[in-house]
Coordinates of C-alpha atoms in Angstrom, one line a residue:
X24 CA 0.2 0.3 0.5
X25 CA 1.3 3.1 -0.6
X26 CA 2.5 5.6 2.4
X27 CA 0.6 8.9 2.7
X28 CA 3.4 11.7 1.6
X29 CA 4.9 14.4 4.1
X30 CA 2.7 17.2 2.0
X31 CA -0.8 14.8 2.1
X32 CA 0.0 14.6 5.7
X33 CA 0.7 18.6 6.7
X34 CA -2.4 19.2 4.2
X35 CA -5.1 17.3 6.3
X36 CA -4.2 18.1 9.1
X37 CA -3.9 21.6 8.5
X38 CA -7.3 21.4 7.0
X39 CA -8.2 20.0 10.9
X40 CA -6.8 22.6 12.3
X41 CA -8.3 25.2 9.8
X42 CA -12.4 23.5 11.0
X43 CA -11.6 23.0 14.5
X44 CA -10.6 27.3 14.6
X45 CA -14.1 27.7 12.7
X46 CA -16.0 26.3 15.7
X47 CA -14.2 28.2 18.5
X48 CA -15.4 31.2 20.2
X49 CA -13.3 34.8 19.3
X50 CA -14.0 35.9 23.2
X51 CA -11.5 33.2 23.8
X52 CA -8.1 34.9 22.2
X53 CA -8.3 36.9 25.2
X54 CA -7.6 34.5 27.7
X55 CA -4.0 35.4 29.2
X56 CA -1.5 32.1 28.1
X57 CA 1.8 32.0 28.9
X58 CA 3.9 29.7 26.9
X59 CA 8.1 28.3 27.8
X60 CA 9.4 27.9 24.9
X61 CA 13.4 26.2 24.9
X62 CA 15.0 26.2 21.7
X63 CA 15.4 29.6 20.6
X64 CA 15.8 28.4 16.4
X65 CA 13.9 28.3 13.3
X66 CA 11.5 25.9 15.4
X67 CA 11.1 28.1 18.7
X68 CA 10.8 30.8 16.5
X69 CA 8.7 30.1 13.9
X70 CA 5.9 28.6 16.3
X71 CA 6.0 31.9 18.6
X72 CA 5.1 34.3 15.8
X73 CA 2.0 31.4 14.9
X74 CA 0.8 31.8 18.5
X75 CA 1.6 35.8 18.4
X76 CA -0.3 35.8 14.9
X77 CA -3.5 34.3 16.3
X78 CA -3.0 34.5 20.4
X79 CA -1.0 38.3 20.4
X80 CA -2.2 37.6 24.2
X81 CA -0.5 34.7 24.2
X82 CA 3.1 35.1 26.3
X83 CA 6.2 34.1 26.2
X84 CA 9.4 33.0 27.1
X85 CA 12.1 31.4 25.3
X86 CA 14.4 29.7 26.8
X87 CA 18.6 29.8 24.7
X88 CA 21.2 29.0 26.7
X89 CA 23.6 30.4 24.5
X90 CA 23.7 34.1 25.0
X91 CA 22.9 34.7 20.9
X92 CA 19.5 33.1 19.2
X93 CA 18.4 32.0 16.2
X94 CA 20.2 28.2 16.4
X95 CA 21.6 26.3 13.2
X96 CA 20.6 29.6 11.4
X97 CA 23.2 31.5 13.4
X98 CA 25.7 28.3 13.7
X99 CA 23.6 25.7 10.5
X100 CA 23.7 27.8 8.2
X101 CA 26.5 27.3 5.5
X102 CA 28.7 31.9 5.9
X103 CA 28.1 31.8 2.5
X104 CA 24.6 32.0 2.4
X105 CA 24.2 34.7 3.5
X106 CA 20.5 35.3 1.8
X107 CA 18.8 32.1 4.4
X108 CA 20.0 34.1 7.5
X109 CA 16.7 36.6 5.9
X110 CA 14.7 35.4 8.3
X111 CA 16.4 37.0 11.3
X112 CA 13.7 39.3 10.8
X113 CA 11.2 38.5 10.6
X114 CA 12.7 36.6 14.5
X115 CA 13.5 39.9 15.6
X116 CA 9.6 41.6 15.1
X117 CA 8.2 38.3 16.9
X118 CA 11.4 38.6 20.0
X119 CA 10.1 42.4 19.8
X120 CA 6.7 41.6 20.8
X121 CA 5.4 42.5 24.0
X122 CA 4.9 39.9 25.6
X123 CA 7.8 38.0 24.4
X124 CA 11.6 37.8 27.0
X125 CA 14.3 36.5 25.6
X126 CA 16.1 34.5 28.5
X127 CA 19.7 33.6 27.0
X128 CA 21.8 32.2 28.4
X129 CA 20.3 29.8 30.2
X130 CA 20.3 26.3 30.5
X131 CA 17.3 23.4 30.7
X132 CA 18.1 20.3 32.7
X133 CA 21.5 20.8 31.1
X134 CA 25.0 21.5 33.3
X135 CA 27.1 23.8 31.0
X136 CA 29.7 24.5 33.9
X137 CA 30.0 27.8 33.5
X138 CA 31.5 30.5 35.5
X139 CA 28.2 32.9 34.8
X140 CA 25.4 31.3 33.8
X141 CA 21.9 29.9 34.5
X142 CA 21.2 26.3 35.0
X143 CA 17.2 26.1 35.5
X144 CA 15.4 22.5 36.2
X145 CA 12.7 21.8 33.4
X146 CA 9.9 20.6 36.3
X147 CA 10.4 24.7 37.0
X148 CA 9.0 25.7 34.1
X149 CA 6.3 22.9 34.5
X150 CA 5.2 24.9 37.2
X151 CA 5.2 27.4 36.8
X152 CA 3.9 27.7 33.1
X153 CA 0.8 27.3 31.2
X154 CA 2.7 25.3 27.9
X155 CA 5.7 24.1 27.6
X156 CA 7.2 24.4 24.5
X157 CA 9.8 21.3 23.2
X158 CA 12.1 22.8 20.0
X159 CA 15.7 21.6 21.1
X160 CA 17.4 20.5 17.8
X161 CA 19.7 17.7 17.4
X162 CA 23.0 18.8 19.5
X163 CA 24.4 15.3 18.3
X164 CA 25.1 13.0 15.2
X165 CA 24.7 10.0 14.3
X166 CA 28.2 7.7 14.3
X167 CA 28.5 4.8 11.5
X168 CA 30.2 2.5 14.8
X169 CA 32.4 1.1 12.5
X170 CA 36.5 0.4 14.2
X171 CA 38.5 3.4 13.2
X172 CA 35.9 5.2 13.9
X173 CA 36.7 7.1 17.4
X174 CA 40.7 5.9 18.2
X175 CA 41.6 6.9 14.5
X176 CA 42.4 11.7 15.2
X177 CA 41.2 12.5 11.6
X178 CA 38.1 11.3 11.9
X179 CA 35.1 14.0 12.3
X180 CA 31.4 15.4 12.7
X181 CA 30.1 17.1 10.5
X182 CA 28.7 18.4 11.9
X183 CA 31.3 19.7 14.6
X184 CA 32.6 21.3 11.2
X185 CA 30.1 23.2 10.1
X186 CA 29.8 24.9 14.7
X187 CA 33.4 25.5 14.0
X188 CA 33.4 27.5 10.7
X189 CA 29.9 28.9 11.8
X190 CA 31.7 30.6 15.5
X191 CA 29.2 27.9 17.6
X192 CA 31.2 28.1 21.1
X193 CA 31.3 23.8 21.6
X194 CA 32.5 23.4 18.6
X195 CA 35.4 26.5 18.5
X196 CA 39.1 23.9 19.7
X197 CA 38.7 21.9 16.4
X198 CA 40.9 22.6 15.1
X199 CA 40.8 19.7 11.7
X200 CA 43.9 18.8 10.0
X201 CA 43.7 20.4 6.7
X202 CA 47.1 19.3 5.8
X203 CA 45.8 16.4 3.6
X204 CA 45.2 15.7 -0.2
X205 CA 42.6 14.0 -0.1
X206 CA 39.2 13.8 2.6
X207 CA 36.8 11.8 1.7
X208 CA 33.0 12.2 3.1
X209 CA 30.8 9.9 3.8
X210 CA 26.8 11.1 3.5
X211 CA 24.9 12.8 0.6
X212 CA 23.1 15.5 2.3
X213 CA 23.3 19.0 2.1
X214 CA 25.4 19.7 5.3
X215 CA 27.9 17.0 3.7
X216 CA 28.0 19.1 0.2
X217 CA 28.2 22.6 2.5
X218 CA 31.0 20.3 4.0
X219 CA 32.0 19.9 0.6
X220 CA 32.3 23.1 -1.1
X221 CA 33.7 24.9 2.5
X222 CA 36.4 22.9 1.0
X223 CA 36.7 23.8 -2.4
X224 CA 36.0 26.8 -2.4
X225 CA 38.0 30.0 -2.9
X226 CA 38.7 31.6 0.6
X227 CA 38.2 35.0 -1.3
X228 CA 34.4 34.3 -1.4
X229 CA 34.6 32.9 2.6
X230 CA 36.3 36.8 3.4
X231 CA 33.5 38.6 2.1
X232 CA 30.9 36.3 4.3
X233 CA 31.0 36.2 8.8
X234 CA 32.6 32.4 8.2
X235 CA 34.8 32.6 12.1
X236 CA 37.5 33.9 11.6
X237 CA 39.7 30.8 13.3
X238 CA 37.9 28.4 10.9
X239 CA 39.2 31.1 7.6
X240 CA 42.4 31.0 9.1
X241 CA 42.5 26.9 9.2
X242 CA 41.2 26.6 5.2
X243 CA 43.6 30.0 3.6
X244 CA 45.6 27.6 4.7
X245 CA 44.2 24.1 3.1
X246 CA 45.9 21.5 0.9
X247 CA 42.4 20.2 0.8
X248 CA 42.0 19.3 -3.3
X249 CA 40.1 15.4 -3.7
X250 CA 36.7 15.5 -2.5
X251 CA 34.6 12.6 -2.7
X252 CA 31.5 12.7 -1.3
X253 CA 29.9 8.6 -1.0
X254 CA 26.7 7.5 -0.4
X255 CA 25.5 4.4 -0.2
X256 CA 22.7 3.8 -2.7
X257 CA 23.4 6.2 -5.4
X258 CA 22.1 10.1 -7.3
X259 CA 18.9 9.0 -7.8
X260 CA 18.7 7.4 -3.9
X261 CA 21.0 10.6 -3.1
X262 CA 19.6 13.9 0.2
X263 CA 20.7 16.4 -1.5
X264 CA 18.8 19.2 -3.0
X265 CA 19.7 21.1 -7.4
X266 CA 21.0 24.8 -5.3
X267 CA 23.8 22.5 -3.2
X268 CA 24.2 21.1 -6.1
X269 CA 24.4 23.1 -8.5
X270 CA 26.3 25.8 -6.7
X271 CA 29.3 23.0 -5.6
X272 CA 28.8 22.6 -9.9
X273 CA 29.7 26.5 -10.6
X274 CA 32.3 26.3 -8.1
X275 CA 35.6 28.4 -9.7
X276 CA 38.7 26.0 -10.5
X277 CA 36.7 23.1 -9.1
X278 CA 36.1 20.3 -12.4
X279 CA 32.9 17.2 -10.6
X280 CA 34.0 13.4 -12.2
X281 CA 31.2 11.7 -13.6
X282 CA 28.6 9.0 -12.5
X283 CA 28.1 6.2 -13.8
X284 CA 26.2 6.6 -15.8
X285 CA 24.0 2.9 -15.5
X286 CA 22.9 4.6 -11.8
X287 CA 21.2 7.5 -13.7
X288 CA 17.0 6.4 -16.0
X289 CA 16.4 8.3 -19.5
X290 CA 15.6 11.6 -18.3
X291 CA 13.6 11.3 -21.4
X292 CA 11.0 8.5 -19.3
X293 CA 7.7 10.0 -18.0
X294 CA 8.2 8.3 -15.2
X295 CA 10.3 10.7 -13.2
X296 CA 9.3 13.0 -11.1
X297 CA 10.3 16.3 -12.0
X298 CA 12.6 17.7 -9.2
X299 CA 14.4 14.3 -10.0
X300 CA 14.9 14.8 -14.0
X301 CA 16.3 18.3 -13.0
X302 CA 18.9 17.4 -10.7
X303 CA 19.5 14.0 -13.0
X304 CA 20.4 16.5 -15.5
X305 CA 23.0 19.0 -13.4
X306 CA 24.4 15.7 -12.9
X307 CA 24.9 14.5 -16.8
X308 CA 25.7 17.9 -17.3
X309 CA 28.8 18.2 -15.1
X310 CA 31.3 21.6 -14.0
X311 CA 32.2 23.9 -17.0
X312 CA 35.6 22.3 -15.5
X313 CA 37.0 18.9 -16.5
X314 CA 38.1 18.0 -13.3
X315 CA 41.5 16.5 -15.7
X316 CA 42.5 20.9 -15.6
X317 CA 40.9 22.1 -12.8
X318 CA 43.3 23.1 -9.6
X319 CA 40.5 21.5 -7.1
X320 CA 37.7 18.4 -8.5
X321 CA 35.0 15.8 -6.2
X322 CA 33.6 13.0 -7.2
X323 CA 29.9 11.3 -5.8
X324 CA 30.8 8.4 -4.7
X325 CA 28.2 5.9 -5.2
X326 CA 27.0 2.5 -4.0
X327 CA 29.6 2.8 -1.0
X328 CA 29.0 0.8 3.4
X329 CA 32.1 2.4 5.6
X330 CA 33.5 -0.5 7.3
X331 CA 36.4 0.3 8.4
X332 CA 38.4 3.3 9.4
X333 CA 42.8 2.3 8.5
X334 CA 45.8 4.1 10.5
X335 CA 49.0 4.4 8.9
X336 CA 52.0 1.9 8.7
X337 CA 53.9 4.7 10.0
X338 CA 51.5 6.2 11.9
X339 CA 49.1 4.8 13.2
X340 CA 46.4 6.7 14.9
X341 CA 45.4 8.9 12.3
X342 CA 43.4 7.8 9.7
X343 CA 44.5 7.2 6.5
X344 CA 42.3 5.1 4.7
X345 CA 39.2 4.2 4.6
X346 CA 37.7 1.0 4.0
X347 CA 34.0 0.7 2.1
X348 CA 31.8 -2.4 1.4
X349 CA 30.5 -2.5 -2.2
X350 CA 26.6 -3.7 -2.5
X351 CA 24.2 -2.9 -5.6
X352 CA 20.9 -0.8 -5.8
X353 CA 17.4 -3.4 -5.9
X354 CA 17.0 -0.5 -8.6
X355 CA 19.1 2.1 -9.4
X356 CA 16.5 3.5 -10.8
X357 CA 13.8 3.8 -8.2
X358 CA 14.3 6.5 -5.4
X359 CA 13.6 4.2 -2.0
X360 CA 16.0 1.2 -3.8
X361 CA 17.2 -1.1 -1.3
X362 CA 20.9 -2.9 -1.3
X363 CA 22.8 -5.9 -0.8
X364 CA 25.7 -6.4 -0.4
X365 CA 28.5 -7.8 -3.4
X366 CA 31.1 -9.9 -1.1
X367 CA 33.4 -7.3 -2.8
X368 CA 35.4 -4.1 -0.8
X369 CA 36.2 -1.1 -2.2
X370 CA 39.4 1.2 -0.7
X371 CA 40.0 5.3 -0.8
X372 CA 42.5 7.5 0.5
X373 CA 41.2 9.3 2.9
X374 CA 43.4 11.6 5.4
X375 CA 40.7 13.7 6.3
X376 CA 37.4 11.8 7.2
X377 CA 34.4 13.7 7.7
X378 CA 31.0 12.0 9.0
X379 CA 27.6 13.2 7.4
X380 CA 24.8 10.4 8.1
X381 CA 22.5 12.7 10.3
X382 CA 21.8 14.4 13.2
X383 CA 19.9 13.6 15.7
X384 CA 18.3 15.0 19.1
X385 CA 18.7 13.8 22.8
X386 CA 16.1 13.6 25.6
X387 CA 16.3 16.2 28.4
X388 CA 17.9 14.4 32.0
X389 CA 14.2 15.5 32.7
X390 CA 11.9 14.7 30.5
X391 CA 11.9 10.9 32.1
X392 CA 10.6 12.0 35.4
X393 CA 8.2 14.5 34.2
X394 CA 6.2 11.4 32.5
X395 CA 7.8 12.8 28.9
X396 CA 8.2 9.5 26.3
X397 CA 11.1 10.1 23.7
X398 CA 11.8 7.4 21.5
X399 CA 16.0 6.7 21.7
X400 CA 15.8 5.3 18.5
X401 CA 14.3 7.5 16.2
X402 CA 15.6 10.0 18.5
X403 CA 12.6 12.4 19.6
X404 CA 9.9 13.0 21.9
X405 CA 7.0 10.5 21.4
X406 CA 3.8 12.9 20.6
X407 CA 0.7 13.1 17.8
X408 CA 2.5 13.8 15.2
X409 CA 0.6 17.7 15.4
X410 CA 3.3 18.4 17.9
X411 CA 1.5 17.3 21.4
X412 CA 3.2 15.9 23.9
X413 CA 3.4 11.5 24.7
X414 CA 3.7 10.1 28.3
X415 CA 6.3 7.1 28.8
X416 CA 3.5 4.7 29.0
X417 CA 2.9 2.1 27.9
X418 CA -0.9 3.2 26.1
X419 CA 0.8 6.5 25.8
X420 CA -1.2 9.1 26.7
X421 CA -1.1 13.1 26.0
X422 CA 1.1 14.8 28.2
X423 CA -1.2 18.0 29.3
X424 CA 0.5 21.2 28.1
X425 CA 3.6 20.3 26.9
X426 CA 4.4 20.4 23.6
X427 CA 7.4 19.6 20.7
X428 CA 8.5 21.1 17.3
X429 CA 10.9 20.7 15.0
X430 CA 13.6 17.8 14.3
X431 CA 12.7 16.9 18.3
X432 CA 9.5 16.7 17.2
X433 CA 9.8 14.7 13.9
X434 CA 13.4 13.4 13.6
X435 CA 15.9 16.1 11.9
X436 CA 14.7 16.1 8.3
X437 CA 14.3 18.9 5.6
X438 CA 15.2 23.0 4.9
X439 CA 14.2 26.4 7.0
X440 CA 10.3 26.6 5.0
X441 CA 9.6 22.3 6.0
X442 CA 11.0 23.7 9.7
X443 CA 8.2 27.0 9.9
X444 CA 5.0 24.8 7.9
X445 CA 6.0 22.3 10.7
X446 CA 6.4 25.0 13.8
X447 CA 2.1 26.5 12.2
X448 CA 1.5 22.2 12.5
X449 CA 3.1 22.7 16.3
X450 CA 0.6 26.9 17.7
X451 CA -2.2 26.0 15.7
X452 CA -2.3 21.6 17.4
X453 CA -1.6 24.3 20.7
X454 CA -3.5 27.8 20.1
X455 CA -6.9 24.6 19.0
X456 CA -6.4 23.4 22.4
X457 CA -6.5 26.1 24.1
X458 CA -9.4 27.9 23.3
X459 CA -11.7 24.3 23.6
X460 CA -10.4 24.7 27.3
X461 CA -7.8 22.0 26.8
X462 CA -6.0 20.4 30.1
X463 CA -2.9 22.7 30.2
X464 CA 0.4 22.6 32.8
X465 CA -2.1 25.5 35.1
X466 CA -5.7 24.4 35.0
X467 CA -7.7 24.8 37.7
X468 CA -5.7 27.1 39.6
X469 CA -6.6 30.3 40.2
X470 CA -4.0 32.7 40.0
X471 CA -2.0 33.6 36.0
X472 CA 1.5 31.9 35.9
X473 CA 4.5 34.3 36.9
X474 CA 6.9 32.4 33.9
X475 CA 10.2 33.7 34.3
X476 CA 9.6 35.5 36.5
X477 CA 9.2 33.1 39.8
X478 CA 11.5 30.8 37.7
X479 CA 14.7 33.1 38.4
X480 CA 13.5 33.6 42.1
X481 CA 13.4 29.5 41.8
X482 CA 17.2 29.6 39.5
X483 CA 18.7 32.1 42.7
X484 CA 21.3 34.4 42.1
X485 CA 22.8 32.8 38.1
X486 CA 19.9 33.9 37.2
X487 CA 20.7 37.2 37.0
X488 CA 23.2 36.2 33.5
X489 CA 20.5 35.8 31.3
X490 CA 20.7 37.0 28.8
X491 CA 17.3 40.1 27.8
X492 CA 17.4 40.6 24.3
X493 CA 17.8 43.6 24.3
X494 CA 21.3 42.7 25.4
X495 CA 21.5 40.9 22.3
X496 CA 21.0 43.2 20.3
X497 CA 24.7 44.5 22.0
X498 CA 26.4 41.5 21.1
X499 CA 24.8 42.2 18.1
X500 CA 25.9 45.8 17.3
X501 CA 29.1 45.4 18.9
X502 CA 30.0 41.6 15.8
X503 CA 28.5 44.2 13.3
X504 CA 31.0 46.6 14.2
X505 CA 34.4 44.9 14.4
X506 CA 32.7 42.8 10.5
X507 CA 32.8 46.7 9.2
X508 CA 36.2 47.6 10.5
X509 CA 37.5 43.7 8.1
X510 CA 34.8 44.2 5.0
X511 CA 32.3 41.4 6.6
X512 CA 29.2 41.8 7.4
X513 CA 30.1 40.6 10.8
X514 CA 33.1 38.7 13.0
X515 CA 30.8 36.6 15.7
X516 CA 31.9 35.9 18.9
X517 CA 33.3 32.7 19.0
X518 CA 33.8 32.5 23.3
X519 CA 30.4 33.0 25.8
X520 CA 33.2 34.8 28.1
X521 CA 33.4 37.3 25.1
X522 CA 29.4 37.5 24.3
X523 CA 29.1 38.5 28.1
X524 CA 31.1 40.4 28.7
X525 CA 29.5 43.2 25.9
X526 CA 26.6 42.8 28.9
X527 CA 27.5 42.5 32.2

């Protein structure tokens, strides 16, 4: 039986919620709802924007572990994609609402081991708000779980590499060794192509972006000339989008090694979806420069499943080669085709390796104690698909007043636009529940939820180091001023201490 598409699911969900709204009494919209949002990335902000628009009386306190907002928009979007960050303007409009409070430099349930940092318990939020929205994203990455992955130097997480060149404080000390000629990226999604582009892009292009200064200096000295982007399946099954592929193809001085033509169908085949036809067309056209004449080159290596990483004889602690099992696609032209083993193997020289097989959310320590379910296998908070959180019992009952959005709700898939739609669905579910008189965290209590005012009292003196939206704007202004001195949009602070020195 054919599975319903994600687009179809969203259409049905939105229609159901729209019908629910039509039956609500408009007088309910004046009832104050006080919400805590955990996470200040796109999922959190888009949910907040929907709530502000449809329930103007609602009060929103947004908690962020860093002193700076925007999550992966700031620390995940490639620096040469400034247009993707335009959503920050919309987020700033949301944060300018008188009913919005940014609570930066405050971790929920996670010790930060910093001298000027506040940690609050999830239980404190559950006591002091009508509703809690979990939108804290995916802070870890999936592992290959193969020999040498953890023991050999030179094997890096693509997530950490992206954080490193984007100035994420947790990744500033990554210090990747870019002295090798060849690099292998395992995975064929957009993040993998971003990593490849950063390795192959001319450094003068990056100088004009907001790339972290320490990363820029290291990339300027990079000796990487050949990049393999390796996938377990073929081009028809790859997860990258046409925009990222075209950008790589058009890089000056970079050639593309042609893909195996047996893995690409005839483009006049009417059974192939139009987006896939366009994608395959770009692959077949290749790059303007031949790889044999270009100073740098890259390839999509297909049907290779990583088996182990191997060191060099005279340097056994450093990765030198990657061994793959060759696999065969049941149907190379089927986007969902399974693979089978061939019994053969292939080795690629790889003094530099990036693992790019997906991000992963992890549960907050307080989830289990609060009875909130977390699916360890899928890496998501258990929910009904519309953002209503379910408990950790066998019957999976709803947890009143608790919701989720973004990657922690549906898994680390999609782009910012799909996160926006997902966030709207969660926001609509929350609003519908509120207007229909569903149970929330403080149902039956006479006093209004005090929110951050109560939480900071419970947190003690360290709450004085919480960063407000006005203080974030001072950090933002300082970064832009630093950028003006060197002809960049901004020079990011990559140290939390440096960020806080602007406002404390």
